[in-house]
Short mmCIF file of C-alpha atoms and ligand atoms in Angstrom, two decimals:
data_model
loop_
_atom_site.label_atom_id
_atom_site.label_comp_id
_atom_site.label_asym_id
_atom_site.label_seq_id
_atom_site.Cartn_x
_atom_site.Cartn_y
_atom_site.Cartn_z
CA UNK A 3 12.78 106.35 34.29
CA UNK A 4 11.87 103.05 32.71
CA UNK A 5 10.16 100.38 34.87
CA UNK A 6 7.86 97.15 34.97
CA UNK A 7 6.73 96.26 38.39
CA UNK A 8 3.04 94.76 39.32
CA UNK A 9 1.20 98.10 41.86
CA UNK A 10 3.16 100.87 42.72
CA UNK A 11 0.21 101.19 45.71
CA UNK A 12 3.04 98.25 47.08
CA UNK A 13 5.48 100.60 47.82
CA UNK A 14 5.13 102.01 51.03
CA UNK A 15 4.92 98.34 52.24
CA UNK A 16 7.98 97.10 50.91
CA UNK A 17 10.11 100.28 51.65
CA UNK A 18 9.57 99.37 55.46
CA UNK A 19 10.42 95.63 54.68
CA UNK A 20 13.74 96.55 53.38
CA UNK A 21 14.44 99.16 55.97
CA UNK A 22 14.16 95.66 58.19
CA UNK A 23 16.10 93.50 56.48
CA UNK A 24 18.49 96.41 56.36
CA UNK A 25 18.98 96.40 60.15
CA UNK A 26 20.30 92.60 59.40
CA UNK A 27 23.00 93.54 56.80
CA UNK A 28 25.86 95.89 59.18
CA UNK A 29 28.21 94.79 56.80
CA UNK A 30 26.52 95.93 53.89
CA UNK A 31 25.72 98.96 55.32
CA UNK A 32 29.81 99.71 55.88
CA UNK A 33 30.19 99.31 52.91
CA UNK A 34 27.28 101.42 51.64
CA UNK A 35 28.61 104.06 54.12
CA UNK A 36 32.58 104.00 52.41
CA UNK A 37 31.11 104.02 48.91
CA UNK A 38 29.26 107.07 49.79
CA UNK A 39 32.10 108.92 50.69
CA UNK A 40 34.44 107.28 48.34
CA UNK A 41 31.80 107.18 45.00
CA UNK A 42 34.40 103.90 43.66
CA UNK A 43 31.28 103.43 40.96
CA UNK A 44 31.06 107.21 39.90
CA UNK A 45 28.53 107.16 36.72
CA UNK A 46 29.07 103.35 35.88
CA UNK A 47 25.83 101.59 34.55
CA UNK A 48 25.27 98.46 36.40
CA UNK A 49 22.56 95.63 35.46
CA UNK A 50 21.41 93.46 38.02
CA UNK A 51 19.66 90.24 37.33
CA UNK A 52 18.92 89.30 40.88
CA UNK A 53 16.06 87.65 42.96
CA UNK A 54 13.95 90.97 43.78
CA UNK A 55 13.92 90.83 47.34
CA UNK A 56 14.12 92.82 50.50
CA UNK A 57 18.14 91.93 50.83
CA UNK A 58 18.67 92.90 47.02
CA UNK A 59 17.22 96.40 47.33
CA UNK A 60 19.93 97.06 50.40
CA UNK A 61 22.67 96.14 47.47
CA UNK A 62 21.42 98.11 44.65
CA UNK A 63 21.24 101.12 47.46
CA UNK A 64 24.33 100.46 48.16
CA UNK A 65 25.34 100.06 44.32
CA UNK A 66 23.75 103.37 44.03
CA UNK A 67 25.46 105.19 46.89
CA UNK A 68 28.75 104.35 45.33
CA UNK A 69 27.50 106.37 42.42
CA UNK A 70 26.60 103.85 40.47
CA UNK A 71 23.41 104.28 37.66
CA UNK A 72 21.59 100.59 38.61
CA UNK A 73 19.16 98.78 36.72
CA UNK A 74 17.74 95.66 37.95
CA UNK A 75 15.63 92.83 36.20
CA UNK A 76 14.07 89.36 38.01
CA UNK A 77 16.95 86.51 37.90
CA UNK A 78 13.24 84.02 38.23
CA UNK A 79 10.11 84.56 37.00
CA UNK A 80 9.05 83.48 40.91
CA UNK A 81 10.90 85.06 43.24
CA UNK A 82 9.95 88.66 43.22
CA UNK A 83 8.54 90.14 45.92
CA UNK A 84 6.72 93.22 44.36
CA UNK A 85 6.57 95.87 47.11
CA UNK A 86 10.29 95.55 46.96
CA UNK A 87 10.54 95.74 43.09
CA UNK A 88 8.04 99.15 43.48
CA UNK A 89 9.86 100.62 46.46
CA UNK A 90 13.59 100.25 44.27
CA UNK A 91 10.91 102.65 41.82
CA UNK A 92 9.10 105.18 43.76
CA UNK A 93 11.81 105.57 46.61
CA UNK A 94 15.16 104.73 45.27
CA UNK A 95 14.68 106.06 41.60
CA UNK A 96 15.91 102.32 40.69
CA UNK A 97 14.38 100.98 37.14
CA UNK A 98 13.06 97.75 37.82
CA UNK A 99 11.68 95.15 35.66
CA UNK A 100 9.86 92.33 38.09
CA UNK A 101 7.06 90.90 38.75
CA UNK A 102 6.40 87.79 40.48
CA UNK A 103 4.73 84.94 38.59
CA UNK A 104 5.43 86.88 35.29
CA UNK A 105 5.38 84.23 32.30
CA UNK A 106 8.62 83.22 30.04
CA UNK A 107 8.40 86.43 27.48
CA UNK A 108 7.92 88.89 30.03
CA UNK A 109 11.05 87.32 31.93
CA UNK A 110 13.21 87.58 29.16
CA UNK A 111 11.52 90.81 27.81
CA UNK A 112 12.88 92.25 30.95
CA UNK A 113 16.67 90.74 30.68
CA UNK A 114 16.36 92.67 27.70
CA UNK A 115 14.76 96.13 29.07
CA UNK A 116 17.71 95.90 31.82
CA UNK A 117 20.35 95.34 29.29
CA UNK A 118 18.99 98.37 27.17
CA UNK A 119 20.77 100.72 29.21
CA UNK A 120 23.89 99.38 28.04
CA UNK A 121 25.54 98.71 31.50
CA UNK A 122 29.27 98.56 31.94
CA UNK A 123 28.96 95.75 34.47
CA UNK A 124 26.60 92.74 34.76
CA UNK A 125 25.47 91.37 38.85
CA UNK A 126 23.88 87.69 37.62
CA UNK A 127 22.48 85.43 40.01
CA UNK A 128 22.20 82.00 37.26
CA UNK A 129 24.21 83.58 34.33
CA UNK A 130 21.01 85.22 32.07
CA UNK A 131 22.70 88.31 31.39
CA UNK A 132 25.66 87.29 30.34
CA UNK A 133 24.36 84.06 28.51
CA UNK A 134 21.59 86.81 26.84
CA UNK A 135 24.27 89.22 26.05
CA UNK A 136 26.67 86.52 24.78
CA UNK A 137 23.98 85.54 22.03
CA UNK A 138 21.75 88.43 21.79
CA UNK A 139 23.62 91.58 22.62
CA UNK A 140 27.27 91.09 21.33
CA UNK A 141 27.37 95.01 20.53
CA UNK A 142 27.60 95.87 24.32
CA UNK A 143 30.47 93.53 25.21
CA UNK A 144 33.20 95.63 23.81
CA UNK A 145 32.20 98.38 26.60
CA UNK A 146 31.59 95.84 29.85
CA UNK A 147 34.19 95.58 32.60
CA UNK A 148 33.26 92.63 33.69
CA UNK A 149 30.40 90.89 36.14
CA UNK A 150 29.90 89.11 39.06
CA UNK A 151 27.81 85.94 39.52
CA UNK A 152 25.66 85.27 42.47
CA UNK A 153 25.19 81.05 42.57
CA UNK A 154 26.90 78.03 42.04
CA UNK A 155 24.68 76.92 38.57
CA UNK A 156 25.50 80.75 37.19
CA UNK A 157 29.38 79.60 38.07
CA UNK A 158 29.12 76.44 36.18
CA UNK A 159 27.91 77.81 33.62
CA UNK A 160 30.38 80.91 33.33
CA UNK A 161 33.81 78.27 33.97
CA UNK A 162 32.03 76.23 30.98
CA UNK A 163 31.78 79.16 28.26
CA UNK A 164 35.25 79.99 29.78
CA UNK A 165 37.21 77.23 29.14
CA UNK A 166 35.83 76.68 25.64
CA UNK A 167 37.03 80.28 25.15
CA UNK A 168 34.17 81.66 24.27
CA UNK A 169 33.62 83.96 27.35
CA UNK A 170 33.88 87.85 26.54
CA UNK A 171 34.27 89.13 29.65
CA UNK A 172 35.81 89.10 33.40
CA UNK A 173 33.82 87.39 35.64
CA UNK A 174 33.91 87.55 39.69
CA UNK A 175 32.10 84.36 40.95
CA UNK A 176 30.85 85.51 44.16
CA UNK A 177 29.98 82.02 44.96
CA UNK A 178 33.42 80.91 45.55
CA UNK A 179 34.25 82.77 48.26
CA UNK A 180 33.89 81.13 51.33
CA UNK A 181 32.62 84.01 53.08
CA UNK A 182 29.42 83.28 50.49
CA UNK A 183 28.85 79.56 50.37
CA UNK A 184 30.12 78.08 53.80
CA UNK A 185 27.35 80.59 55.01
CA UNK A 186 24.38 81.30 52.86
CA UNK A 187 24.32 78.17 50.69
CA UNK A 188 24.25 75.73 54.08
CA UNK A 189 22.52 77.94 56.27
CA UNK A 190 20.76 80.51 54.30
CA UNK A 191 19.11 77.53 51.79
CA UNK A 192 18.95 75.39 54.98
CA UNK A 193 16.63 77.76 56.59
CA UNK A 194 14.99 79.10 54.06
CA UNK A 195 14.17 75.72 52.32
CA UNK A 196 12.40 74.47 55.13
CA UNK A 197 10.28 77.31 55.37
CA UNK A 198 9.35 77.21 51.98
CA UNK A 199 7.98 74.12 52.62
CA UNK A 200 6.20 74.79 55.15
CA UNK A 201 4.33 77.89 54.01
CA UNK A 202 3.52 76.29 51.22
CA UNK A 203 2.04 72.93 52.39
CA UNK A 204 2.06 73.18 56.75
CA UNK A 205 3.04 70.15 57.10
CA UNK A 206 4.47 68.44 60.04
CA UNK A 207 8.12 68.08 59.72
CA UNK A 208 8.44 66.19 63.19
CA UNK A 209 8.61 62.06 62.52
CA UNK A 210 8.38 63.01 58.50
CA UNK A 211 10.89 61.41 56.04
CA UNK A 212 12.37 64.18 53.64
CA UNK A 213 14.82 62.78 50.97
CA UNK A 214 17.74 65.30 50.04
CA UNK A 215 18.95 64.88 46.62
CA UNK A 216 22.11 66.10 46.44
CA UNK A 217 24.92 66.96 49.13
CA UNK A 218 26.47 69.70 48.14
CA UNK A 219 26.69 73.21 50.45
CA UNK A 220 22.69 73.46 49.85
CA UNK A 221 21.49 70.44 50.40
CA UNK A 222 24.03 69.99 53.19
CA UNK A 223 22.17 72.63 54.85
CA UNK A 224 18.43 71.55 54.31
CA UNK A 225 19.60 67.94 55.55
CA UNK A 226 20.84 69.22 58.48
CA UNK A 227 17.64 71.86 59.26
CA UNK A 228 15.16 68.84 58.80
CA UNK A 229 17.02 66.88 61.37
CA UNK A 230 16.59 69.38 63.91
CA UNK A 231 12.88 69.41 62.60
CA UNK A 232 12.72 66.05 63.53
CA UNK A 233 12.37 64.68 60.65
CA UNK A 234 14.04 61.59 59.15
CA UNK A 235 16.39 62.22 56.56
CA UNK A 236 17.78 60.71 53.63
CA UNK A 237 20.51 61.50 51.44
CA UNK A 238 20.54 60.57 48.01
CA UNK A 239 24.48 61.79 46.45
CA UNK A 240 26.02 59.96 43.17
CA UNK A 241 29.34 61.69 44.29
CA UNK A 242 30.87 59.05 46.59
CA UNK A 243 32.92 61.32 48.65
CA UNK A 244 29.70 63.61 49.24
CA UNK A 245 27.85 60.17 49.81
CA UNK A 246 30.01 59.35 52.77
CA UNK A 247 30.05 62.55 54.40
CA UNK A 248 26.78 62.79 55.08
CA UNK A 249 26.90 58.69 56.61
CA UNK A 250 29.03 60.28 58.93
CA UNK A 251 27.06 63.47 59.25
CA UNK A 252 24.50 60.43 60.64
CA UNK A 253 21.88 60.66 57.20
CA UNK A 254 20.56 57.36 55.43
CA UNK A 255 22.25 57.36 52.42
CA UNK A 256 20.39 55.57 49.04
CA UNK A 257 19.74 55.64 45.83
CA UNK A 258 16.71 57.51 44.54
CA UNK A 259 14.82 53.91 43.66
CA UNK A 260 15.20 52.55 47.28
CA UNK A 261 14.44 56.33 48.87
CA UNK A 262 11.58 56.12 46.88
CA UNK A 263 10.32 53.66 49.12
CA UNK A 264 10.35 55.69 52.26
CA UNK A 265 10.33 59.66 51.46
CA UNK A 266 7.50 61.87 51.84
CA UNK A 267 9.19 65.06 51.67
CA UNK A 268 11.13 65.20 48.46
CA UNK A 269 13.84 68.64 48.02
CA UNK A 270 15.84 68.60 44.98
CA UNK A 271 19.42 70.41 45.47
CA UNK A 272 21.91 69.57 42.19
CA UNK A 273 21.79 71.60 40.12
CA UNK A 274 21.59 69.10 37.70
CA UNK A 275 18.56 68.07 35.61
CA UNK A 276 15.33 65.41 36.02
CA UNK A 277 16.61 64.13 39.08
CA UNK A 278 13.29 62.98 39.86
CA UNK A 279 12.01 62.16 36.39
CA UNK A 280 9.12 59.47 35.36
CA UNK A 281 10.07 56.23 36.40
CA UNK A 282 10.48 58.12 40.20
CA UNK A 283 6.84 59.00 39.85
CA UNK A 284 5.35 56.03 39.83
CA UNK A 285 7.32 54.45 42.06
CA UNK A 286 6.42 57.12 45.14
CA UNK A 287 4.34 56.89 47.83
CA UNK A 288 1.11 58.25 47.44
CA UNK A 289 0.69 61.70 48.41
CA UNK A 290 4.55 61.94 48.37
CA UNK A 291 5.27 66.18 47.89
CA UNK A 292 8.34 67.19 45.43
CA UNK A 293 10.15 70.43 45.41
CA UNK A 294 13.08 72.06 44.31
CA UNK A 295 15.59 74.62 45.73
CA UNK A 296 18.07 74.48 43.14
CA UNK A 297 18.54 77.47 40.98
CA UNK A 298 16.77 76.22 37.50
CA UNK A 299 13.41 74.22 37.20
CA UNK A 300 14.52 71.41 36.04
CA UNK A 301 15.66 69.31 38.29
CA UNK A 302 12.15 67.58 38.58
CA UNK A 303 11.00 66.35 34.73
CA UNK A 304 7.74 68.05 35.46
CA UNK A 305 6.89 67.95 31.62
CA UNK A 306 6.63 64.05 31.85
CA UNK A 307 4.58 64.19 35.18
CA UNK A 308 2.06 66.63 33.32
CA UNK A 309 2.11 64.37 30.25
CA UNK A 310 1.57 60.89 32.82
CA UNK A 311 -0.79 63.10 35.11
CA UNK A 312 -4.98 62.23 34.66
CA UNK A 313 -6.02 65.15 36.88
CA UNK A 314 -4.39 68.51 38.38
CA UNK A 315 -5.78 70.92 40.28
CA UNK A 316 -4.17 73.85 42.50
CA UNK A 317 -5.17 72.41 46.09
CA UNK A 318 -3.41 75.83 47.89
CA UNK A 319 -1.18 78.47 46.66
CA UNK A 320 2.04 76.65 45.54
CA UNK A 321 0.67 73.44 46.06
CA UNK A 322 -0.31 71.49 43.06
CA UNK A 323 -1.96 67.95 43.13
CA UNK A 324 -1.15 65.87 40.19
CA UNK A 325 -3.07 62.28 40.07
CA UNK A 326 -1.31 59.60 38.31
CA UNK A 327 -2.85 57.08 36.78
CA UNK A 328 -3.01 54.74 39.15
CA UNK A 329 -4.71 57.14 41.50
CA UNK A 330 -1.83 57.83 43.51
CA UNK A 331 -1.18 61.77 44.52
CA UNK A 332 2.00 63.85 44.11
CA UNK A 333 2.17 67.22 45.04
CA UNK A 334 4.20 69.47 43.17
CA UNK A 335 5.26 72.90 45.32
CA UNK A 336 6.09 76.11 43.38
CA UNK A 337 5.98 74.60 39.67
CA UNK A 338 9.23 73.21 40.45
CA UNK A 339 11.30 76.42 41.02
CA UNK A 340 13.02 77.10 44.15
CA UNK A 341 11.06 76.64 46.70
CA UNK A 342 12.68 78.89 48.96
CA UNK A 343 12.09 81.96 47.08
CA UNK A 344 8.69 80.97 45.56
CA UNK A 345 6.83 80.06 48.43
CA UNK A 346 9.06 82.13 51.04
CA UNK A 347 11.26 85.54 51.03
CA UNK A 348 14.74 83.41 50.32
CA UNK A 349 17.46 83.57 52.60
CA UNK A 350 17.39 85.85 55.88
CA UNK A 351 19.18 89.81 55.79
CA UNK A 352 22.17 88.80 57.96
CA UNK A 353 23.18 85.86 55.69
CA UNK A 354 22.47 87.16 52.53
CA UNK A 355 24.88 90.23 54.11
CA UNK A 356 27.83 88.41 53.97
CA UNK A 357 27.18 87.78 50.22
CA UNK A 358 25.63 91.20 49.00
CA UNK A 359 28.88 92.35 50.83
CA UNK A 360 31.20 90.09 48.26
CA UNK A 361 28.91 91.42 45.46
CA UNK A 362 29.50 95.14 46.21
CA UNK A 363 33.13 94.36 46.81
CA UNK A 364 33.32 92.70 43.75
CA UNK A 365 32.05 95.53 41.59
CA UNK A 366 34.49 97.84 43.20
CA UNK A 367 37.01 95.78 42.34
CA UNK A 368 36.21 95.42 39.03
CA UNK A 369 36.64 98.77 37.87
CA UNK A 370 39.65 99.37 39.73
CA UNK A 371 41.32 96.10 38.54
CA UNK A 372 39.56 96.43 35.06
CA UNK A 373 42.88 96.88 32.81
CA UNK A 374 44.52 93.88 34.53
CA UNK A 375 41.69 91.32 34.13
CA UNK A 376 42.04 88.65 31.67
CA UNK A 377 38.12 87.01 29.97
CA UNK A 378 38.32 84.36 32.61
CA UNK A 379 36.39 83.94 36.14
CA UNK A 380 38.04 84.79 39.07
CA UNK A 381 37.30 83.90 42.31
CA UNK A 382 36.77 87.35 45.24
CA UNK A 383 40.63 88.14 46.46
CA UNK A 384 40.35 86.79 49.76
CA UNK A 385 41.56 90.11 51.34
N1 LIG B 410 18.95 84.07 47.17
C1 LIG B 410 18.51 83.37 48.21
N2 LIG B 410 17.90 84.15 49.11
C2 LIG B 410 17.95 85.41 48.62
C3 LIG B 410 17.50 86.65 49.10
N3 LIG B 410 16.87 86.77 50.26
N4 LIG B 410 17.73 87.72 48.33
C4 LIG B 410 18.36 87.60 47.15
N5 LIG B 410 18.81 86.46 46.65
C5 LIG B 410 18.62 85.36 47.39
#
């Protein structure tokens, strides 16, 4: 068995972490307990491309009690925890190619080491595997079912290559369905947003003022989470309707140049790119701390505040201090990628249940619907 993981010493470790977070998933684990019986994903390949994480390894066991042959690869260079990624090794038989903080070749070295085993599904969580097979791998589409995508950015992304026709396969976006994104998007990124935060800088949330960019089920959540932190929040949303629902959720809503004047606590939640660019910068207060939770680094232009930047230094582990050149501080948490899974261990077991469920449902699904299903994204059949 082929495999890329950081200490197999980790193992032992991170098997008891995901026997926890496997107490938190009882939905999950019916399912895992059918497929065993049932073997729905008899001797299919499946490639995951999935934050490596505690609640992960419960799906690819799951995956793998159907019957299924699973590889899984990082879905961010950042968010691997690696006693997880060398438990899924030594005690699951699971290739796995992941290792936190690995650099941009390595990341896509391992989309590619996953994708050697010429699966007959993709799992995504952002869209790499299909937007690497899509340019890179053309010879395995013929033989893929379809996939299933994890997050709303992987979704946009999918719908995009789908309506320009260019999509090659079925796609299940996992997001969609309610029973994923009412739950862990608001409350799953809520939670685990904030805690990001605050293992990565301890600071006090209590009479703070964080500015949420973006409304959408994420940043609904983290807006809502500070508030019962205490802190002040504002909302900054260019989508009017968004804009006034969270007035009447009770948030300050502004534009980025006036919120500049009051945040501390900046959390980027778009999914769209330099949100907080240059010209925010230099307008913030000093000491002023930027993060991100979306799915991609870019929300924050961090190229142009390392070009503008006179001095940088790590001050703790995903904290970086960059001075400007007027001598004013921002910090920078977890180089910009999400913050929740960076600096924390992403969304708790019983939320990320409800969506591992819809992911494992999904594959099953797949393969029995596989002669029906058109190259177009579907959303989960509600039923
Ligand atoms: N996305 C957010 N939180 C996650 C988690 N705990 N596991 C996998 N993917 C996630």
């Amino acid at each position: 068995m082929k495999y890329d993981v950081k200490d197999m010493k980790l193992a032992e470790k991170g098997k008891l972490r995901i026997e926890w977070a496997g107490a938190q998933m009882p939905v999950l684990n019916l399912i895992k307990n059918r497929f065993l019986k049932e073997k729905p994903l008899k001797g299919l390949k499946i490639a995951a491309c999935l934050h490596v994480t505690t609640e992960t390894a419960n799906l690819m066991k799951t995956l793998k009690a159907g019957g299924a042959e699973v590889v899984i690869c990082a879905s961010n260079p950042l968010s691997t925890q690696d006693d997880v990624a060398s438990s899924l090794v030594k005690h699951d038989g699971i290739s796995t190619f992941a290792i936190k903080g690995e650099d941009h070749k390595t990341y896509y070295g391992h989309i590619m080491s996953a994708l050697a085993v010429k699966p007959v599904i993709t799992m995504d969580d952002g869209a790499d595997l299909v937007s690497t097979i899509h340019t890179k791998k053309k010879e395995l589409i013929d033989d893929i079912i379809g996939g299933t995508e994890e997050t709303t950015t992987g979704v946009i992304r999918l719908k995009s290559m789908a309506e320009k026709g260019v999509l090659a396969y079925p796609i299940v976006a996992v997001n969609d369905a309610q029973t994923k994104h009412f739950f862990d998007n608001r409350y799953g990124t809520g939670q685990s947003t904030i805690d990001g935060i605050i293992r990565a800088t301890n600071l006090l949330l209590a009479g703070s003022t964080m500015v949420v960019v973006g409304y959408g089920w994420c940043g609904r959540g983290v807006a809502m989470r500070a508030k019962g932190m205490g802190a002040n929040v504002i909302v900054t949303e260019i989508d009017p309707l968004k804009a006034i629902e969270a007035a009447m959720d009770g948030f300050q809503v502004m534009t980025m140049s006036e919120a500049l004047k009051h945040g501390q606590i900046f959390v980027t939640l778009t999914g769209d790119i330099h949100v907080i660019r240059k010209e925010h910068f230099l307008k913030m207060k000093d000491g002023a701390v930027v993060c991100n939770s979306g799915h991609f680094n870019v929300e924050i232009d961090i190229p142009s505040l390392q070009k503008m930047s006179r001095k940088r230094r790590m001050i703790r582990e995903f904290t970086e201090e960059y001075t400007l050149p007027s001598g004013k501080r921002v910090y920078l948490l977890g180089e910009g990628r999400l913050i929740n899974l960076a600096a924390a261990e992403g969304h708790p077991a019983s939320v990320m249940d409800m969506s591992f469920a819809n992911q494992a449902l999904s594959a099953e699904y797949l393969v029995s619907n596989a002669a029906k299903l058109e190259k177009q994204v579907y959303s989960v059949p509600k039923h």
